[in-house]
Structures are given as C-alpha cells and as structure tokens.
Coordinates of C-alpha atoms in Angstrom, one line a residue:
M6 CA 12.0 20.5 -9.8
D7 CA 15.8 20.9 -9.8
K8 CA 16.7 19.6 -6.4
K9 CA 16.5 15.9 -5.8
P10 CA 13.5 15.1 -3.6
F11 CA 13.6 12.9 -0.6
F12 CA 10.1 11.5 -1.0
S13 CA 8.4 10.2 -4.2
I14 CA 4.7 9.9 -3.7
I15 CA 2.9 7.8 -6.3
T16 CA -0.8 7.8 -7.1
I17 CA -2.3 5.4 -9.7
S18 CA -5.7 6.2 -11.2
F19 CA -8.3 5.1 -13.7
N20 CA -11.6 6.8 -14.1
S21 CA -11.2 8.3 -10.6
E22 CA -13.0 11.5 -11.0
K23 CA -15.1 10.9 -7.8
T24 CA -12.2 10.6 -5.5
I25 CA -8.8 11.7 -6.9
E26 CA -9.3 15.4 -6.0
R27 CA -9.3 14.5 -2.3
T28 CA -6.1 12.5 -2.9
I29 CA -4.3 15.2 -4.8
K30 CA -5.3 17.9 -2.2
S31 CA -4.0 15.7 0.6
V32 CA -0.6 15.6 -1.1
L33 CA -0.7 19.3 -1.8
A34 CA -1.4 20.0 1.8
Q35 CA 1.7 18.2 3.2
T36 CA 3.6 20.2 5.8
C37 CA 6.8 18.7 4.4
K38 CA 7.5 19.9 0.9
N39 CA 10.5 17.8 0.1
Y40 CA 8.7 15.5 -2.4
E41 CA 7.9 14.8 -6.0
Y42 CA 4.3 13.7 -6.8
I43 CA 3.9 11.2 -9.7
V44 CA 0.5 10.4 -11.0
V45 CA 0.2 7.3 -13.2
D46 CA -3.1 7.2 -15.0
G47 CA -4.5 4.3 -16.9
N48 CA -6.0 6.3 -19.8
S49 CA -9.0 7.5 -18.0
K50 CA -12.1 8.4 -20.0
D51 CA -13.9 10.5 -17.4
A52 CA -12.9 13.9 -15.8
T53 CA -9.8 12.5 -14.0
L54 CA -7.3 14.1 -16.3
D55 CA -9.1 17.5 -16.1
I56 CA -8.8 17.3 -12.3
I57 CA -5.1 16.4 -12.5
K58 CA -4.4 19.3 -14.9
K59 CA -6.3 21.7 -12.6
Y60 CA -4.0 21.0 -9.7
E61 CA -0.7 20.5 -11.5
P62 CA 0.3 24.2 -11.4
M63 CA -0.3 24.4 -7.6
F64 CA 2.6 21.9 -7.1
E65 CA 5.1 24.4 -8.5
G66 CA 7.0 21.8 -10.5
R67 CA 6.8 18.9 -7.9
M68 CA 4.0 17.1 -9.9
S69 CA 4.4 15.0 -13.0
W70 CA 1.8 12.8 -14.7
K71 CA 1.3 10.5 -17.6
S72 CA -1.9 8.9 -18.9
E73 CA -1.6 5.7 -21.0
P74 CA -3.1 2.2 -21.0
D75 CA -1.6 -0.2 -18.4
K76 CA -1.8 -3.9 -17.6
G77 CA -3.3 -3.4 -14.2
I78 CA -2.7 -1.7 -10.8
Y79 CA 0.7 -3.3 -10.2
D80 CA 1.9 -2.5 -13.7
A81 CA 0.9 1.1 -12.9
M82 CA 2.6 1.1 -9.5
N83 CA 5.8 -0.2 -11.1
K84 CA 5.7 2.5 -13.7
G85 CA 5.6 5.1 -10.9
I86 CA 8.5 3.4 -9.1
R87 CA 10.6 3.4 -12.2
R88 CA 9.9 7.2 -12.7
S89 CA 10.8 8.0 -9.1
K90 CA 13.8 10.1 -8.2
G91 CA 13.3 10.3 -4.4
D92 CA 15.0 8.1 -1.8
M93 CA 11.7 7.1 -0.1
I94 CA 8.6 5.9 -1.9
G95 CA 5.0 6.1 -0.7
I96 CA 2.0 5.0 -2.7
V97 CA -1.4 6.7 -2.1
N98 CA -4.1 5.3 -4.3
S99 CA -6.7 7.6 -6.0
D100 CA -9.4 6.8 -3.4
D101 CA -7.1 7.2 -0.4
W102 CA -5.7 10.3 1.2
L103 CA -2.8 11.3 3.4
E104 CA -2.9 13.1 6.7
P105 CA -1.4 16.6 6.3
D106 CA 1.7 15.8 8.4
A107 CA 2.2 12.3 6.9
L108 CA 5.5 13.0 5.2
E109 CA 6.8 15.0 8.3
K110 CA 6.0 12.0 10.5
V111 CA 7.7 9.6 8.1
W112 CA 10.8 11.9 8.1
N113 CA 10.8 12.0 11.9
A114 CA 10.7 8.2 12.0
F115 CA 13.5 8.1 9.5
E116 CA 15.6 10.4 11.7
E117 CA 14.8 8.3 14.8
N118 CA 16.0 5.2 13.0
G119 CA 19.3 6.7 12.2
K120 CA 18.3 7.9 8.7
S121 CA 18.5 4.3 7.6
L122 CA 17.5 3.5 4.0
D123 CA 17.6 -0.2 4.7
A124 CA 14.3 -0.2 6.6
V125 CA 10.6 -0.2 5.8
Y126 CA 8.7 2.5 7.6
C127 CA 5.3 1.5 8.9
G128 CA 2.6 3.9 10.2
W129 CA -1.1 3.5 11.0
I130 CA -4.2 4.0 8.8
K131 CA -7.7 5.2 9.3
F132 CA -10.1 2.9 7.5
H133 CA -13.3 4.5 6.4
Y134 CA -16.2 2.1 6.0
N135 CA -19.0 2.7 3.6
N136 CA -21.5 3.2 6.4
G137 CA -19.5 6.0 7.9
D138 CA -17.6 4.0 10.6
V139 CA -13.9 4.8 11.0
Q140 CA -11.4 2.4 12.4
V141 CA -7.7 3.0 13.2
M142 CA -5.6 0.1 12.1
K143 CA -2.4 -0.2 14.1
T144 CA 0.9 -2.0 13.4
N145 CA 1.9 -5.1 15.3
H146 CA 5.3 -6.7 14.7
E147 CA 4.3 -9.9 16.6
F148 CA 1.4 -10.5 14.2
L149 CA 3.7 -9.8 11.2
K150 CA 6.2 -12.3 12.4
K151 CA 3.6 -15.0 13.3
W152 CA 1.6 -14.7 10.1
A153 CA 4.5 -14.4 7.7
E154 CA 6.4 -17.3 9.1
S155 CA 3.5 -19.7 9.6
K156 CA 1.0 -18.7 6.9
Y157 CA 2.9 -16.6 4.3
E158 CA 0.5 -13.8 4.9
I159 CA 0.9 -10.3 6.2
A160 CA -0.9 -9.2 9.4
G161 CA -0.3 -6.3 11.7
I162 CA 1.0 -4.1 8.9
R163 CA -1.0 -2.0 6.3
H164 CA 0.6 -1.4 2.9
P165 CA -1.1 2.0 2.3
A166 CA 0.8 3.2 5.4
V167 CA 4.2 1.7 4.4
F168 CA 7.1 3.8 3.0
V169 CA 9.8 1.8 1.2
P170 CA 13.3 3.2 0.2
I171 CA 13.9 3.0 -3.5
K172 CA 17.1 1.0 -2.8
L173 CA 15.0 -1.8 -1.4
Y174 CA 13.0 -2.0 -4.6
D175 CA 16.3 -2.1 -6.5
R176 CA 17.5 -4.9 -4.3
F177 CA 14.3 -7.0 -3.8
G178 CA 12.3 -6.2 -7.0
V179 CA 9.1 -4.3 -7.6
F180 CA 5.5 -5.7 -7.6
D181 CA 4.8 -9.0 -9.3
E182 CA 2.6 -7.9 -12.2
K183 CA 1.2 -11.5 -12.6
M184 CA -0.7 -11.0 -9.4
K185 CA -4.1 -9.2 -9.3
I186 CA -4.6 -8.6 -5.6
Q187 CA -1.8 -9.8 -3.4
A188 CA 1.3 -8.3 -5.0
D189 CA 1.7 -6.0 -2.0
T190 CA 1.7 -9.0 0.3
D191 CA 4.2 -10.7 -1.9
L192 CA 6.5 -7.7 -1.8
L193 CA 6.3 -7.3 2.0
L194 CA 7.0 -11.0 2.4
R195 CA 10.1 -10.7 0.2
L196 CA 11.3 -7.8 2.4
Y197 CA 10.5 -9.6 5.6
F198 CA 12.2 -12.9 4.7
G199 CA 15.1 -10.8 3.3
K200 CA 15.8 -9.7 6.8
V201 CA 14.9 -6.1 6.2
D202 CA 14.2 -4.0 9.3
F203 CA 10.5 -2.9 9.8
F204 CA 10.5 0.3 11.7
Y205 CA 7.2 1.1 13.4
F206 CA 6.0 4.6 14.4
N207 CA 2.7 4.7 16.2
I208 CA 0.7 7.4 14.4
V209 CA -1.9 7.6 11.7
I210 CA -0.5 8.8 8.4
T211 CA -3.0 7.9 5.8
N212 CA -6.7 7.2 5.2
M213 CA -8.1 4.3 3.2
A214 CA -11.6 4.2 1.8
D215 CA -13.7 1.0 1.7
G216 CA -14.5 -0.5 -1.7
G217 CA -11.0 -0.7 -3.2
V218 CA -9.8 -3.7 -5.2
S219 CA -8.3 -5.5 -2.2
N220 CA -11.4 -5.0 -0.1
S221 CA -13.9 -6.2 -2.8
S222 CA -12.1 -9.1 -4.5
Y223 CA -11.4 -11.6 -1.7
L224 CA -11.9 -14.7 -3.8
K225 CA -9.7 -13.4 -6.6
A226 CA -6.9 -13.1 -4.1
C227 CA -6.9 -16.9 -3.7
N228 CA -5.0 -17.5 -7.0
D229 CA -2.4 -15.0 -5.9
Y230 CA -2.0 -16.8 -2.6
K231 CA -1.4 -20.1 -4.5
A232 CA 1.5 -18.3 -6.4
I233 CA 2.9 -17.0 -3.1
L234 CA 2.9 -20.5 -1.5
K235 CA 4.6 -21.9 -4.6
K236 CA 7.3 -19.2 -4.4
Y237 CA 8.2 -20.5 -0.9
D238 CA 8.1 -24.2 -2.0
V239 CA 5.1 -25.0 0.2
S240 CA 3.7 -28.3 -1.0
G241 CA 1.8 -31.4 -0.1
L242 CA -0.5 -31.5 2.9
H243 CA 0.9 -28.2 4.3
Y244 CA 0.0 -26.5 1.0
F245 CA -3.5 -27.7 1.0
K246 CA -4.1 -26.9 4.6
L247 CA -2.8 -23.3 4.2
Y248 CA -4.8 -22.7 1.0
A249 CA -8.0 -24.2 2.4
L250 CA -7.7 -21.8 5.4
F251 CA -7.0 -18.8 3.2
Y252 CA -10.0 -19.7 0.9
L253 CA -12.3 -20.1 3.9
K254 CA -11.2 -16.8 5.3
A255 CA -11.7 -15.1 1.9
L256 CA -15.1 -16.6 1.5
T257 CA -16.1 -15.6 5.1
K258 CA -14.9 -12.0 4.7
K259 CA -17.1 -11.7 1.6
W260 CA -20.3 -12.5 3.5
I261 CA -19.9 -11.7 7.2
P262 CA -21.3 -8.4 8.6
Q263 CA -19.1 -5.3 8.6
S264 CA -19.2 -5.2 12.4
L265 CA -17.5 -8.6 12.6
I266 CA -14.9 -7.5 10.1
M267 CA -14.1 -4.5 12.3
K268 CA -13.7 -6.8 15.3
Y269 CA -11.5 -9.1 13.3
R270 CA -9.3 -6.2 12.2
K271 CA -8.9 -5.0 15.7
L272 CA -6.9 -8.2 16.3
G273 CA -4.4 -7.1 13.8
H274 CA -5.4 -9.2 10.8

C-alpha cells in the first residue's frame, strides 16, 4: 500500500491451521480500512501458510507476511513491531479475533483523547472458555494502579485489547524476549511506571480463546515474575512474600474449577 496506514495489526502464528482463518477474516472484516496487516509466522509445517496465501489478495495490498523460524512468541511480536509502518499497533494472536468495528472504536477513542499518541488505549475482551462459556472482561484503572504498585502485576487490563502507539515502543522498548509468558505484563508495567496515560473505552473490541500460552502455563510464568521483581529491585522479605503469593496463585489457577476462575476474573484480576 502506498499511503501510510494509521493502524498496524500484527498476528503471530505457528502451526495455526485450526484457528488462523477466523483471525484473518476478523481483520479483513474491519469497518475501518486504514490499516496494514502483518503476519509473522514461525515456519509452520501445517496448512497455515496455505490459508494466509488464500486471503492475501483480498486485502488489496494491506497484508504482508513472512515465515521463518523464531525464538518464541515475543521474538515474533517484536519482528512484527519492527516491520510496522502505522502509528498505532494492535496484536491479535492466531487463535483470537477482532470485533468487526474494533479499529473504528479504537480510532474513536483516539479522537476522544485528543488524538494523543502518548497514551495506551484499552478496550474490553470477550473470553471464550473451552466449555462454551463466554465472559466479558472489563478494564479497571483502580485495579491496575493497586496491583502494579503493590505487587508488580497487571490487573484490570487485558493485553489482547490494548493498542499501543509505535512511538511508545520506541521510547520504552519492545517485549523482553528472555521472558516466556509475562513479557506483556513487563511491557505494561514499564509504560505504567513511565507515567504513560492509559485511556479506557468501555466496549468489547476483541475475542480471546481459552487454551493460549498465557492460559495454560501458569507455573512457567513464575520465572518471568522473578525477573520482573528483580527489575524493580524488590529484594529480601518483600521479594519472597510477593513471589510466594504469585506462585500460590499460579498453582491455584492451574487446578481450581473453571467456574471459580470466572468469578475471580469478574473481580478484575
């Protein structure tokens, strides 16, 4: 495309033949067309690339893709960010999908916020559980403030429904590729403690499917949390207290019934 897009939408994929078509179609269906669509594939061996190639012409030049080995999901996300030409970046993973008016709603929020590219734009998500239940997860600034400042965690905000201006990536850095699960939390903490404005608009813009990496690897997240605590010089008794609570929560989430997880998430966690 010749004209510089406002949005850069990034999808990372690896052997995603079962879900990526739904993701691609959700981007293609956007009511706002002022975007580029970047697919970063990790050298898939299934039919993922066939699906990508099938839909590429329908984007009329707005889609680009590349398939090559990567070092993990955050390496792939960073590749997408580095290839982006737009002012505002959104990441929709290959098992998630956007609402048809998602970009239009983000643009409206951008206008409402004085067209500021110094803010993070936060919408709501619909979380789709494996048993068919659907839960709307809303934003809550008080939870974000409380959890970031007391526990170095993110609550009340959902990364799949977050749009970040590229200038903020330039200023605060991209995802920490040493992390396996919590690099999105690490990024949002950097933005929060960097005094970046979080602008909330109360509407669902994306859908997240159960079973993703962050929803099935609670215990692996513990090592990332250790790294986050060290970044903020948390040590001694305070460190062990926070880590023990995180580990217990991770272990509990792994085994408690789904109905209780839904109730927990309703609290904004």
